Amino acid sequence: QVQLAESGGASVQSGGSLRLSCAVSGHPSRNYCLAWVRQVAGKERELVASIFNTGGINRHYGAPAQGRFTISQDNSKNNVYLEMTNLRPEDTALYFCAAGPRIGHSLCNRPADFDAWGQGTQVTVSS
């Protein structure tokens, strides 16, 4: 069973940067998607970025993340990272690390694609 543990959330000023980390355990298969998903209280979860390997690394970014956030994976440490720059108050949310098997030609671009979740790490951006 895949287990995920996030860290790195903090309170920052608008325009600042943060790096979130996710420790992945449970030996997910090579055909697994990993992602960062965020949620604001009272709203649906929103995919921030996902990554999977099909012989080459594939990344997908949600609209708010494009051009500002970068997802990466360190296979030697079984960690997934989210580098966030130029943070805005609307980025304030609970950020979850998520994992799920890649089925068919899925782009792993929806929260419903994932069946394992961490506890979340809070990111707060003040103006």
PDB file of C-alpha atoms in Angstrom:
ATOM      1  CA  GLN A   1       0.000   0.000   0.000  1.00  0.00           C
ATOM      2  CA  VAL A   2       1.391   3.360  -1.015  1.00  0.00           C
ATOM      3  CA  GLN A   3       1.856   5.871   1.792  1.00  0.00           C
ATOM      4  CA  LEU A   4       2.571   9.559   1.382  1.00  0.00           C
ATOM      5  CA  ALA A   5       3.854  12.202   3.790  1.00  0.00           C
ATOM      6  CA  GLU A   6       4.025  15.876   2.861  1.00  0.00           C
ATOM      7  CA  SER A   7       6.189  18.597   4.354  1.00  0.00           C
ATOM      8  CA  GLY A   8       7.297  22.133   3.579  1.00  0.00           C
ATOM      9  CA  GLY A   9       4.081  24.101   3.955  1.00  0.00           C
ATOM     10  CA  ALA A  10       4.447  27.539   5.512  1.00  0.00           C
ATOM     11  CA  SER A  11       3.167  31.099   5.613  1.00  0.00           C
ATOM     12  CA  VAL A  12       4.825  33.394   3.084  1.00  0.00           C
ATOM     13  CA  GLN A  13       4.363  36.822   1.575  1.00  0.00           C
ATOM     14  CA  SER A  14       2.911  37.323  -1.876  1.00  0.00           C
ATOM     15  CA  GLY A  15       5.667  36.885  -4.465  1.00  0.00           C
ATOM     16  CA  GLY A  16       7.565  34.432  -2.292  1.00  0.00           C
ATOM     17  CA  SER A  17       8.598  30.852  -2.966  1.00  0.00           C
ATOM     18  CA  LEU A  18       8.178  27.496  -1.269  1.00  0.00           C
ATOM     19  CA  ARG A  19       9.275  23.935  -1.901  1.00  0.00           C
ATOM     20  CA  LEU A  20       6.940  21.151  -0.850  1.00  0.00           C
ATOM     21  CA  SER A  21       8.244  17.619  -0.379  1.00  0.00           C
ATOM     22  CA  CYS A  22       6.429  14.300  -0.379  1.00  0.00           C
ATOM     23  CA  ALA A  23       8.004  11.108   0.910  1.00  0.00           C
ATOM     24  CA  VAL A  24       6.593   8.114  -0.955  1.00  0.00           C
ATOM     25  CA  SER A  25       6.717   4.632   0.568  1.00  0.00           C
ATOM     26  CA  GLY A  26       5.116   1.299  -0.242  1.00  0.00           C
ATOM     27  CA  HIS A  27       6.939   0.746  -3.525  1.00  0.00           C
ATOM     28  CA  PRO A  28       4.461   2.002  -6.111  1.00  0.00           C
ATOM     29  CA  SER A  29       4.926   0.349  -9.457  1.00  0.00           C
ATOM     30  CA  ARG A  30       6.671   2.127 -12.299  1.00  0.00           C
ATOM     31  CA  ASN A  31       3.285   2.754 -13.929  1.00  0.00           C
ATOM     32  CA  TYR A  32       2.150   5.084 -11.174  1.00  0.00           C
ATOM     33  CA  CYS A  33       1.115   8.712 -11.264  1.00  0.00           C
ATOM     34  CA  LEU A  34       2.130  11.109  -8.519  1.00  0.00           C
ATOM     35  CA  ALA A  35       0.616  14.508  -8.041  1.00  0.00           C
ATOM     36  CA  TRP A  36       0.054  17.571  -5.932  1.00  0.00           C
ATOM     37  CA  VAL A  37      -3.580  18.479  -5.338  1.00  0.00           C
ATOM     38  CA  ARG A  38      -4.808  21.436  -3.324  1.00  0.00           C
ATOM     39  CA  GLN A  39      -8.023  22.203  -1.541  1.00  0.00           C
ATOM     40  CA  VAL A  40      -9.562  25.296  -0.022  1.00  0.00           C
ATOM     41  CA  ALA A  41     -12.134  24.696   2.714  1.00  0.00           C
ATOM     42  CA  GLY A  42     -15.584  24.371   1.195  1.00  0.00           C
ATOM     43  CA  LYS A  43     -14.295  23.891  -2.338  1.00  0.00           C
ATOM     44  CA  GLU A  44     -13.430  20.867  -4.479  1.00  0.00           C
ATOM     45  CA  ARG A  45      -9.913  19.543  -4.724  1.00  0.00           C
ATOM     46  CA  GLU A  46      -7.920  21.017  -7.597  1.00  0.00           C
ATOM     47  CA  LEU A  47      -5.050  19.280  -9.345  1.00  0.00           C
ATOM     48  CA  VAL A  48      -1.920  21.420  -9.220  1.00  0.00           C
ATOM     49  CA  ALA A  49       0.581  19.194 -11.024  1.00  0.00           C
ATOM     50  CA  SER A  50       1.161  15.540 -11.826  1.00  0.00           C
ATOM     51  CA  ILE A  51       4.065  13.440 -13.006  1.00  0.00           C
ATOM     52  CA  PHE A  52       4.402   9.932 -14.442  1.00  0.00           C
ATOM     53  CA  ASN A  53       6.934   7.892 -16.365  1.00  0.00           C
ATOM     54  CA  THR A  54       6.278   6.224 -19.731  1.00  0.00           C
ATOM     55  CA  GLY A  55       9.893   5.717 -20.648  1.00  0.00           C
ATOM     56  CA  GLY A  56      10.217   9.465 -20.415  1.00  0.00           C
ATOM     57  CA  ILE A  57       8.996  11.852 -17.755  1.00  0.00           C
ATOM     58  CA  ASN A  58       5.560  13.352 -18.350  1.00  0.00           C
ATOM     59  CA  ARG A  59       4.273  16.346 -16.421  1.00  0.00           C
ATOM     60  CA  HIS A  60       0.881  18.010 -16.364  1.00  0.00           C
ATOM     61  CA  TYR A  61       0.076  21.341 -14.723  1.00  0.00           C
ATOM     62  CA  GLY A  62      -3.230  22.815 -13.751  1.00  0.00           C
ATOM     63  CA  ALA A  63      -3.902  26.304 -15.112  1.00  0.00           C
ATOM     64  CA  PRO A  64      -2.990  28.188 -11.885  1.00  0.00           C
ATOM     65  CA  ALA A  65       0.371  26.410 -11.705  1.00  0.00           C
ATOM     66  CA  GLN A  66       1.577  26.881 -15.255  1.00  0.00           C
ATOM     67  CA  GLY A  67       4.673  29.025 -15.481  1.00  0.00           C
ATOM     68  CA  ARG A  68       5.077  29.304 -11.701  1.00  0.00           C
ATOM     69  CA  PHE A  69       5.236  25.786 -10.247  1.00  0.00           C
ATOM     70  CA  THR A  70       7.451  22.833 -11.094  1.00  0.00           C
ATOM     71  CA  ILE A  71       6.888  19.200 -10.120  1.00  0.00           C
ATOM     72  CA  SER A  72       9.849  16.858  -9.931  1.00  0.00           C
ATOM     73  CA  GLN A  73      10.673  13.393  -8.678  1.00  0.00           C
ATOM     74  CA  ASP A  74      13.755  11.945  -7.059  1.00  0.00           C
ATOM     75  CA  ASN A  75      13.542   8.206  -7.619  1.00  0.00           C
ATOM     76  CA  SER A  76      16.569   7.449  -5.475  1.00  0.00           C
ATOM     77  CA  LYS A  77      14.846   8.971  -2.440  1.00  0.00           C
ATOM     78  CA  ASN A  78      11.274   8.152  -3.467  1.00  0.00           C
ATOM     79  CA  ASN A  79      10.386  11.801  -3.065  1.00  0.00           C
ATOM     80  CA  VAL A  80       8.206  14.108  -5.095  1.00  0.00           C
ATOM     81  CA  TYR A  81       8.640  17.859  -4.931  1.00  0.00           C
ATOM     82  CA  LEU A  82       6.638  20.932  -5.841  1.00  0.00           C
ATOM     83  CA  GLU A  83       8.670  24.070  -6.366  1.00  0.00           C
ATOM     84  CA  MET A  84       6.378  27.094  -6.141  1.00  0.00           C
ATOM     85  CA  THR A  85       7.429  30.595  -7.137  1.00  0.00           C
ATOM     86  CA  ASN A  86       5.699  33.966  -7.383  1.00  0.00           C
ATOM     87  CA  LEU A  87       3.085  32.806  -4.877  1.00  0.00           C
ATOM     88  CA  ARG A  88      -0.230  34.631  -4.734  1.00  0.00           C
ATOM     89  CA  PRO A  89      -2.866  34.870  -1.982  1.00  0.00           C
ATOM     90  CA  GLU A  90      -5.146  32.672  -4.121  1.00  0.00           C
ATOM     91  CA  ASP A  91      -2.577  29.870  -3.790  1.00  0.00           C
ATOM     92  CA  THR A  92      -3.516  29.599  -0.126  1.00  0.00           C
ATOM     93  CA  ALA A  93      -4.747  26.038   0.411  1.00  0.00           C
ATOM     94  CA  LEU A  94      -4.058  22.661   1.948  1.00  0.00           C
ATOM     95  CA  TYR A  95      -1.707  20.872  -0.426  1.00  0.00           C
ATOM     96  CA  PHE A  96      -1.925  17.087  -0.700  1.00  0.00           C
ATOM     97  CA  CYS A  97       0.454  14.614  -2.249  1.00  0.00           C
ATOM     98  CA  ALA A  98      -1.443  11.908  -4.146  1.00  0.00           C
ATOM     99  CA  ALA A  99      -0.663   8.669  -5.961  1.00  0.00           C
ATOM    100  CA  GLY A 100      -2.562   6.303  -8.201  1.00  0.00           C
ATOM    101  CA  PRO A 101      -2.057   3.646 -10.872  1.00  0.00           C
ATOM    102  CA  ARG A 102      -1.935   4.994 -14.396  1.00  0.00           C
ATOM    103  CA  ILE A 103      -4.749   3.315 -16.313  1.00  0.00           C
ATOM    104  CA  GLY A 104      -4.512   3.105 -20.052  1.00  0.00           C
ATOM    105  CA  HIS A 105      -3.487   6.413 -21.579  1.00  0.00           C
ATOM    106  CA  SER A 106      -4.630   8.478 -18.621  1.00  0.00           C
ATOM    107  CA  LEU A 107      -2.946  11.867 -18.299  1.00  0.00           C
ATOM    108  CA  CYS A 108      -3.333  11.694 -14.520  1.00  0.00           C
ATOM    109  CA  ASN A 109      -4.819  15.168 -14.587  1.00  0.00           C
ATOM    110  CA  ARG A 110      -7.854  14.766 -12.306  1.00  0.00           C
ATOM    111  CA  PRO A 111      -8.086  14.269  -8.525  1.00  0.00           C
ATOM    112  CA  ALA A 112     -10.251  11.194  -9.257  1.00  0.00           C
ATOM    113  CA  ASP A 113      -7.217   9.515 -10.860  1.00  0.00           C
ATOM    114  CA  PHE A 114      -5.591   9.054  -7.436  1.00  0.00           C
ATOM    115  CA  ASP A 115      -6.412   6.603  -4.677  1.00  0.00           C
ATOM    116  CA  ALA A 116      -3.705   7.267  -2.088  1.00  0.00           C
ATOM    117  CA  TRP A 117      -3.401  10.567  -0.248  1.00  0.00           C
ATOM    118  CA  GLY A 118      -1.179  12.184   2.328  1.00  0.00           C
ATOM    119  CA  GLN A 119      -2.453  14.255   5.250  1.00  0.00           C
ATOM    120  CA  GLY A 120      -1.711  17.570   3.563  1.00  0.00           C
ATOM    121  CA  THR A 121       0.524  20.533   4.307  1.00  0.00           C
ATOM    122  CA  GLN A 122      -0.837  24.073   4.675  1.00  0.00           C
ATOM    123  CA  VAL A 123       0.373  26.887   2.436  1.00  0.00           C
ATOM    124  CA  THR A 124      -0.727  30.394   3.353  1.00  0.00           C
ATOM    125  CA  VAL A 125       0.163  33.387   1.179  1.00  0.00           C
ATOM    126  CA  SER A 126      -0.477  36.863   2.548  1.00  0.00           C
ATOM    127  CA  SER A 127      -0.700  40.028   0.473  1.00  0.00           C
TER     128      SER A 127
END
